[in-house]
CSV table of N, CA and C in Angstrom, one decimal:
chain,number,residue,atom,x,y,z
A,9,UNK,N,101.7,9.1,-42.9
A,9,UNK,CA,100.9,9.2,-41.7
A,9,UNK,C,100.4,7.8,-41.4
A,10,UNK,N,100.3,7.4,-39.8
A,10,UNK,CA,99.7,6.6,-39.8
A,10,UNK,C,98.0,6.4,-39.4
A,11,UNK,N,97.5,5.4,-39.8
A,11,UNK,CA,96.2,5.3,-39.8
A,11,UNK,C,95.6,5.7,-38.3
A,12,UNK,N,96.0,5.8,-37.4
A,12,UNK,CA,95.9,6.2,-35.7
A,12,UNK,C,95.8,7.6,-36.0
A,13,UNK,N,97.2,8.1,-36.2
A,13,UNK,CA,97.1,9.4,-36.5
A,13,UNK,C,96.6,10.4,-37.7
A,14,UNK,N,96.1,9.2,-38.6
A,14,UNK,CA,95.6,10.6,-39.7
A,14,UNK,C,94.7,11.7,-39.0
A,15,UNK,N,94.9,12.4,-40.0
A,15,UNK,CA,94.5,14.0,-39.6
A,15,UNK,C,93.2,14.2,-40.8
A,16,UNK,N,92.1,15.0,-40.7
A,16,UNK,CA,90.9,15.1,-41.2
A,16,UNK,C,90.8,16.5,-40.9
A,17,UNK,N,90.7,17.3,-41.9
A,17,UNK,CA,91.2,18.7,-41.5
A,17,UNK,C,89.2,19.5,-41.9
A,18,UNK,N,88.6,19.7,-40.9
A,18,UNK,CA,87.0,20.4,-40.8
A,18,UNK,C,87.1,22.0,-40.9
A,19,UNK,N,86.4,22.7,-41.2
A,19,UNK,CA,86.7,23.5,-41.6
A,19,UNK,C,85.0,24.4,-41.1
A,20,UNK,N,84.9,24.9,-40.2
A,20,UNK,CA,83.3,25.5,-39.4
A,20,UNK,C,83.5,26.9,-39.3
A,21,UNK,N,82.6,27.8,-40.0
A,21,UNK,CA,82.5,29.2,-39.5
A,21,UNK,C,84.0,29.7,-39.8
A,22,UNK,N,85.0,29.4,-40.6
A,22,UNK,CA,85.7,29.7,-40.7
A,22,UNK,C,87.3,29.6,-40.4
A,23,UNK,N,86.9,28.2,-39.0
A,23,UNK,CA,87.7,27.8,-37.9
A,23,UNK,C,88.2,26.6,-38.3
A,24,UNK,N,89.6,26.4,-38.5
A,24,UNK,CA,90.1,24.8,-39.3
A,24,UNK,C,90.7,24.5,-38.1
A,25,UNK,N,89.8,23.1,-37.5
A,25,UNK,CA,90.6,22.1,-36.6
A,25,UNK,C,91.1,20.7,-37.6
A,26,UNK,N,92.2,20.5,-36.6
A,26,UNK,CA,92.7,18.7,-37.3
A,26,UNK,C,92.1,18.1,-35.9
A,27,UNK,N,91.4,17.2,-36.4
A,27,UNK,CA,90.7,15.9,-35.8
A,27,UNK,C,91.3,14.4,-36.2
A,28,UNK,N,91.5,13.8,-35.0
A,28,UNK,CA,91.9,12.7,-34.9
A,28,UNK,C,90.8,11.6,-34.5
A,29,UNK,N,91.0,10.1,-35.0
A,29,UNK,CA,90.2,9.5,-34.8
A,29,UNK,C,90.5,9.2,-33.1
A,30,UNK,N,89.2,9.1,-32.7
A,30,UNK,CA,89.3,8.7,-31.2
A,30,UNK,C,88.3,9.8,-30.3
A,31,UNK,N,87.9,8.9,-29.0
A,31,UNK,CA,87.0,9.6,-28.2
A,31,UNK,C,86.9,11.2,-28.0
A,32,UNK,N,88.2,11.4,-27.4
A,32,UNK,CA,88.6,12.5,-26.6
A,32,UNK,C,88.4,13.6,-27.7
A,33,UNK,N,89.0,13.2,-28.8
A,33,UNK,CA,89.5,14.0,-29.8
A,33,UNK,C,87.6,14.2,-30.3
A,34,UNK,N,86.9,13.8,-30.4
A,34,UNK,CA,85.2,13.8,-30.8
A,34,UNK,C,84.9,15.0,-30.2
A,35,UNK,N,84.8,14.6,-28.4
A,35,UNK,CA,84.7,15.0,-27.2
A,35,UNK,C,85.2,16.8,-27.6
A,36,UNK,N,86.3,17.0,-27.6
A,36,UNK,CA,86.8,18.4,-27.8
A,36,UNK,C,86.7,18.6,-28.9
A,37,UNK,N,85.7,18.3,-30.0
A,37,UNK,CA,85.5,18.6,-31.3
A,37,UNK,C,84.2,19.2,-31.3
A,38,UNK,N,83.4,18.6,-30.5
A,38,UNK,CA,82.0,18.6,-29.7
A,38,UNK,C,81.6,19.8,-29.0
A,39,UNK,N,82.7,19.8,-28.2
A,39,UNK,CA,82.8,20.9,-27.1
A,39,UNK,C,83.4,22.2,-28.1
A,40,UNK,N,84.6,22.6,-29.1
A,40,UNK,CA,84.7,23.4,-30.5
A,40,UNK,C,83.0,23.9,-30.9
A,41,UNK,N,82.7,23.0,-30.9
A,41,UNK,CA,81.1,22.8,-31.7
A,41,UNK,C,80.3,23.8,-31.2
A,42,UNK,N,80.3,23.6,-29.8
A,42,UNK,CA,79.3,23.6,-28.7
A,42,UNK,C,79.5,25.8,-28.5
A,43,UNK,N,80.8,25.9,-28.3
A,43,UNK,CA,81.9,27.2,-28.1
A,43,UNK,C,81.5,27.9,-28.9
A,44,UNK,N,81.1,27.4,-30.6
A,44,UNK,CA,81.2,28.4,-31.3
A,44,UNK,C,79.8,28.0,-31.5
A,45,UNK,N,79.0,27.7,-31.6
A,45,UNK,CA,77.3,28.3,-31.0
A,45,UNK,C,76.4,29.4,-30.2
A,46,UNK,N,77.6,29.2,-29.1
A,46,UNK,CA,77.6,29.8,-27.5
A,46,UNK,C,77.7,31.1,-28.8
A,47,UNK,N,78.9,31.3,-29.3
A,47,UNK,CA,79.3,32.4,-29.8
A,47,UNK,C,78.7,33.2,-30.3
A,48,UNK,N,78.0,32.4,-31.1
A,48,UNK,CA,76.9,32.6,-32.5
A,48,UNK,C,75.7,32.8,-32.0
A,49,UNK,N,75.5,32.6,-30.6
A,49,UNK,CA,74.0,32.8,-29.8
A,49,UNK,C,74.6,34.1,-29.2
A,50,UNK,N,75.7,34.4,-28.6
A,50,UNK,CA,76.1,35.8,-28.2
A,50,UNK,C,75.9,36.8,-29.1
A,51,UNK,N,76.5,37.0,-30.1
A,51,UNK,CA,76.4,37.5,-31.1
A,51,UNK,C,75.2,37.9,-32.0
A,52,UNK,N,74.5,37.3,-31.9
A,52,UNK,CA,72.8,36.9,-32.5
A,52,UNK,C,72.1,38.0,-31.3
A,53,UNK,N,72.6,37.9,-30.0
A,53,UNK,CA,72.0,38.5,-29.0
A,53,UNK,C,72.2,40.4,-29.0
A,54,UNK,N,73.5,40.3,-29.0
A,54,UNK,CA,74.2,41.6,-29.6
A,54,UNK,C,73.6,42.2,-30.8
A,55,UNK,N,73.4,41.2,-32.0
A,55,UNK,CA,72.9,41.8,-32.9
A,55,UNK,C,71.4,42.3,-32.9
A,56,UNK,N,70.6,41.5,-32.0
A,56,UNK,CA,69.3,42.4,-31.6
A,56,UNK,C,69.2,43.3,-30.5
A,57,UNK,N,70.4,43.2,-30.0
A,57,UNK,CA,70.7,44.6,-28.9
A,57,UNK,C,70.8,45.8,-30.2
A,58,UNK,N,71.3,45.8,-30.6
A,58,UNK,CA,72.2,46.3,-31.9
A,58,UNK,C,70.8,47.1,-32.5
A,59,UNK,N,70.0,45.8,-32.3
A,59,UNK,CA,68.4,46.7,-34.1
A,59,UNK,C,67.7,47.2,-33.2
A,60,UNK,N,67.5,47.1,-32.1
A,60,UNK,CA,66.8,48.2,-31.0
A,60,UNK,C,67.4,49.3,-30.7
A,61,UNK,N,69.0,49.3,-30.4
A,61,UNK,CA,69.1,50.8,-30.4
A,61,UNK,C,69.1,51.3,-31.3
A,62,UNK,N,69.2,50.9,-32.8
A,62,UNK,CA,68.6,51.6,-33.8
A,62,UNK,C,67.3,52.0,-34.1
A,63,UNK,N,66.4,51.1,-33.9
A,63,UNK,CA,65.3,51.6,-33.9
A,63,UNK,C,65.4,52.7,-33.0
A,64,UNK,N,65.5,52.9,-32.0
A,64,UNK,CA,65.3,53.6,-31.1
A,64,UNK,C,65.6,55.1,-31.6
A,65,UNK,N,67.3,55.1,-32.6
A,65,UNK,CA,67.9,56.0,-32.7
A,65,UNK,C,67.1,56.8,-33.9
A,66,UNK,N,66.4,56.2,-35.3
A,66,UNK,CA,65.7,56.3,-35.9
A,66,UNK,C,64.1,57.0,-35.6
A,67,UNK,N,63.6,56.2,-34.2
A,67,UNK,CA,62.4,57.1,-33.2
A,67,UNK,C,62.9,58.0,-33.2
A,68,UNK,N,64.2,58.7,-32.7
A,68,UNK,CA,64.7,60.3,-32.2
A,68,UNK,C,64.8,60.9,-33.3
A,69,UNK,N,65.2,60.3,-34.3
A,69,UNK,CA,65.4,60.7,-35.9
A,69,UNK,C,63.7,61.6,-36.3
A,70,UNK,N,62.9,60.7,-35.8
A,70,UNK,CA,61.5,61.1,-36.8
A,70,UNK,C,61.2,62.4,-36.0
A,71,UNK,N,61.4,61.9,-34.7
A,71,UNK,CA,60.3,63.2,-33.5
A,71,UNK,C,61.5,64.4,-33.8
A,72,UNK,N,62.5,64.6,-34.1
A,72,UNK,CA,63.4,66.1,-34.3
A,72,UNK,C,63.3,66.4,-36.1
A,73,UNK,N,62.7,65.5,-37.2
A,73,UNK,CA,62.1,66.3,-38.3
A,73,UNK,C,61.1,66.7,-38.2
A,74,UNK,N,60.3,65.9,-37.3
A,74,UNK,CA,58.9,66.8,-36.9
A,74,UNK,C,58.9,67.7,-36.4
A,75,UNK,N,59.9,68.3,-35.1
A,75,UNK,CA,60.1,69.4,-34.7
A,75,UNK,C,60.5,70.6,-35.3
A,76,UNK,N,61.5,70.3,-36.2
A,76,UNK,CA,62.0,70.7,-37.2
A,76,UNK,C,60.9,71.2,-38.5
A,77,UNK,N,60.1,70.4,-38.5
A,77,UNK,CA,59.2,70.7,-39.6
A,77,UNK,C,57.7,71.5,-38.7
A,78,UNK,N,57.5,71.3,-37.4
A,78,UNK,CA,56.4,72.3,-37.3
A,78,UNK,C,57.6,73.5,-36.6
A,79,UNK,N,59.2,73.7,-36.6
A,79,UNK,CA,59.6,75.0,-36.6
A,79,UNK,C,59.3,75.8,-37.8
A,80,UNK,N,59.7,74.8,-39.0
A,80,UNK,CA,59.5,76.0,-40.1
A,80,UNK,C,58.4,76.0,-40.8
A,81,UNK,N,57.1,75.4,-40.0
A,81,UNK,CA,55.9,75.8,-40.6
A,81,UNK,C,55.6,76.9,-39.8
A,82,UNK,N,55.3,76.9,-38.4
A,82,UNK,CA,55.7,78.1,-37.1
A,82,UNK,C,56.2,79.5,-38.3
A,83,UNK,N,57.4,79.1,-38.9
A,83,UNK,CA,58.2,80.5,-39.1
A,83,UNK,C,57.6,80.9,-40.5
A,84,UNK,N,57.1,79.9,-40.8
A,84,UNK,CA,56.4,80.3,-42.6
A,84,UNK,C,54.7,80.9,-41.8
A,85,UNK,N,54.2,80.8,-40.9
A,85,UNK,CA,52.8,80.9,-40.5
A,85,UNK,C,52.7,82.2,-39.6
A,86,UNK,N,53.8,81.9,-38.5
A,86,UNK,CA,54.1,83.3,-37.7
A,86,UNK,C,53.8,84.5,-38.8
A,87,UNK,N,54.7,84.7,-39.5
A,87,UNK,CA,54.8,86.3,-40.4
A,87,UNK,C,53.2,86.7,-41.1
A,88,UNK,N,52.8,85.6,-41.3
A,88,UNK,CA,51.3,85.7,-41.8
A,88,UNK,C,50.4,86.0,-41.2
A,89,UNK,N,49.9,85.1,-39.9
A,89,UNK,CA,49.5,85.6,-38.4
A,89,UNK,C,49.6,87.6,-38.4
A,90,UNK,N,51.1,88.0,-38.3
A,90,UNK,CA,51.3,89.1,-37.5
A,90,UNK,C,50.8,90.0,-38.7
A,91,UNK,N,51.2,89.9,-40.0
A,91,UNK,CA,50.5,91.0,-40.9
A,91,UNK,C,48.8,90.8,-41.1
A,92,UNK,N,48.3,89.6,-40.6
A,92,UNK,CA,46.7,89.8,-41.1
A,92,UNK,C,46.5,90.4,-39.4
A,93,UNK,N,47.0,90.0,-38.4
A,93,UNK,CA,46.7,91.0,-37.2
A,93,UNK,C,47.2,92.4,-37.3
A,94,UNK,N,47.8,92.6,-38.3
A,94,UNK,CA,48.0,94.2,-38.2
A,94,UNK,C,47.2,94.7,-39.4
A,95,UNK,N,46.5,94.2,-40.2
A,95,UNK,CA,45.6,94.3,-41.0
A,95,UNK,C,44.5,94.8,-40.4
A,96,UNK,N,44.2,93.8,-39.6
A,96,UNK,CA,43.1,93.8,-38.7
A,96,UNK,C,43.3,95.0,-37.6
A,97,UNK,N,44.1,94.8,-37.0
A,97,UNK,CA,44.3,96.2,-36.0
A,97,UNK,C,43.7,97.7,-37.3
A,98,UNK,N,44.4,98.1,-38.3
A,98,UNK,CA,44.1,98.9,-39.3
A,98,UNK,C,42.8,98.9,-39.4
A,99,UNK,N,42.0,98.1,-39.8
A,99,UNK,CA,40.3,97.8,-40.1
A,99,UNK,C,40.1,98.6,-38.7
A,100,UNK,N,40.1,98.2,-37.9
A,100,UNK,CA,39.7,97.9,-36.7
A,100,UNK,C,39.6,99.6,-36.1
A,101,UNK,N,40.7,100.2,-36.1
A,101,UNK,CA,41.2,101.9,-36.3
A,101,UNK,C,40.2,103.0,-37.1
A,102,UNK,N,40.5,102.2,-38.5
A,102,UNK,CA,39.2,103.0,-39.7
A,102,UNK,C,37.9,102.7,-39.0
A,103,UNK,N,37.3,101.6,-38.5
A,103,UNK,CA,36.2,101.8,-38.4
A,103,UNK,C,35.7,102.4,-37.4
A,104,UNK,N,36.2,102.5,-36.0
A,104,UNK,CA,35.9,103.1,-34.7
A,104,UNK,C,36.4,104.5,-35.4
A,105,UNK,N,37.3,105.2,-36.5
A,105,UNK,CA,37.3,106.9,-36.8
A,105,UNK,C,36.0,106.7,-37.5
A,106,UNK,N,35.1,106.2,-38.2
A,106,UNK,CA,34.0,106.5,-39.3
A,106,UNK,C,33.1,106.2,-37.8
A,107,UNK,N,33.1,105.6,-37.4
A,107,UNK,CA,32.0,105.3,-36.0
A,107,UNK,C,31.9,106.9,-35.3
A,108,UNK,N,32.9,107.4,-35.0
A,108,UNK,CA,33.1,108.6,-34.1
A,108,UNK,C,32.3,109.7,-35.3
A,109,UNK,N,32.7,109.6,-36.1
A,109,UNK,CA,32.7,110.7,-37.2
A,109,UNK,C,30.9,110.7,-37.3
A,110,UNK,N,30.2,109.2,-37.9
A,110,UNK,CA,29.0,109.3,-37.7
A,110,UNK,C,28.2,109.8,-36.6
A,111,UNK,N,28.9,109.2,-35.7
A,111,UNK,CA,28.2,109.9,-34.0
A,111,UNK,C,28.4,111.3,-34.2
A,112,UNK,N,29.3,111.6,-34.5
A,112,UNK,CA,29.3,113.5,-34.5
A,112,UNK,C,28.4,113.9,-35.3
A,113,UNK,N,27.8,113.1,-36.4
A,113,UNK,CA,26.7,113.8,-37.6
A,113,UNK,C,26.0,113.3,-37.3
A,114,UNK,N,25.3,112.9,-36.0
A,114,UNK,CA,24.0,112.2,-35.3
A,114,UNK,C,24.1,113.5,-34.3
A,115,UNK,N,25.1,113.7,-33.4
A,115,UNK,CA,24.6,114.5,-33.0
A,115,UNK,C,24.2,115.8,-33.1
A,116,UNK,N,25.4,116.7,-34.7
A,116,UNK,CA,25.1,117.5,-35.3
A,116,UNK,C,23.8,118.1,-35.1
A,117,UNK,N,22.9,116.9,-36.3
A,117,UNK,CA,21.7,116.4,-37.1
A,117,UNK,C,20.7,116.4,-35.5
A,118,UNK,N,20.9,116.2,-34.6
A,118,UNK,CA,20.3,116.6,-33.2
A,118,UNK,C,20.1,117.7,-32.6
A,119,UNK,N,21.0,118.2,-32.3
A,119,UNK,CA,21.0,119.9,-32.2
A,119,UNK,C,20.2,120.6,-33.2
A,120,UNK,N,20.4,120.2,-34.4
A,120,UNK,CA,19.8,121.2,-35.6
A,120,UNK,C,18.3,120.9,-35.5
A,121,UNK,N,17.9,119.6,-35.5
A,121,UNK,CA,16.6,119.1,-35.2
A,121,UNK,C,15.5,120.2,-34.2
A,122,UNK,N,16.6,120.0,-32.6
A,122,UNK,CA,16.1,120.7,-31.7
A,122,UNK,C,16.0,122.4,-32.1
């Protein structure tokens, strides 16, 4: 090779140009340079497009275990609710028959009085 034309082989981000000594040859080494920044700044930009819609996807993630988890506290709490309200309904039955029952021996106890 001659000294004009040796070749210097660079090696950037994975991209092997031959570079020659001389302006032009700098110039479009420069501008190489320049392209694959651009790139690297594209990319970089994408990649925080990229961690936002993840985040994002992760937010929808938390709010449907939460939903999910006050369904099956809902369904563990529901059944409990309805048997102490029918507990209560039951109470509630017994006492209004013993209520009646005593009113009947009040007024019995009245009549016999009179």
């Amino acid at each position: 090779m001659e000294s004009n034309d040796r070749a210097t082989r660079l090696s950037l981000g994975g991209v092997t140009q031959n570079t020659f000594s001389g302006n032009s040859n700098v110039k479009s080494f420069i501008k190489t340079v320049e392209g694959m920044i651009d790139e690297g700044k594209g990319l970089m930009r994408e990649y925080k497009r990229e961690i936002e819609l993840l985040k994002s996807d992760i937010s929808l993630m938390e709010k449907k275990i939460d939903t999910i988890n006050q369904t099956q506290n809902l369904n563990t709490i529901i059944p409990i609710i309805r048997s102490d309200l029918s507990s209560l309904g039951q109470a509630i039955d017994l006492q209004k028959e013993e209520n009646n029952n005593l009113q009947k021996q009040l007024t019995t106890l009245k009549k016999e009085k009179c």
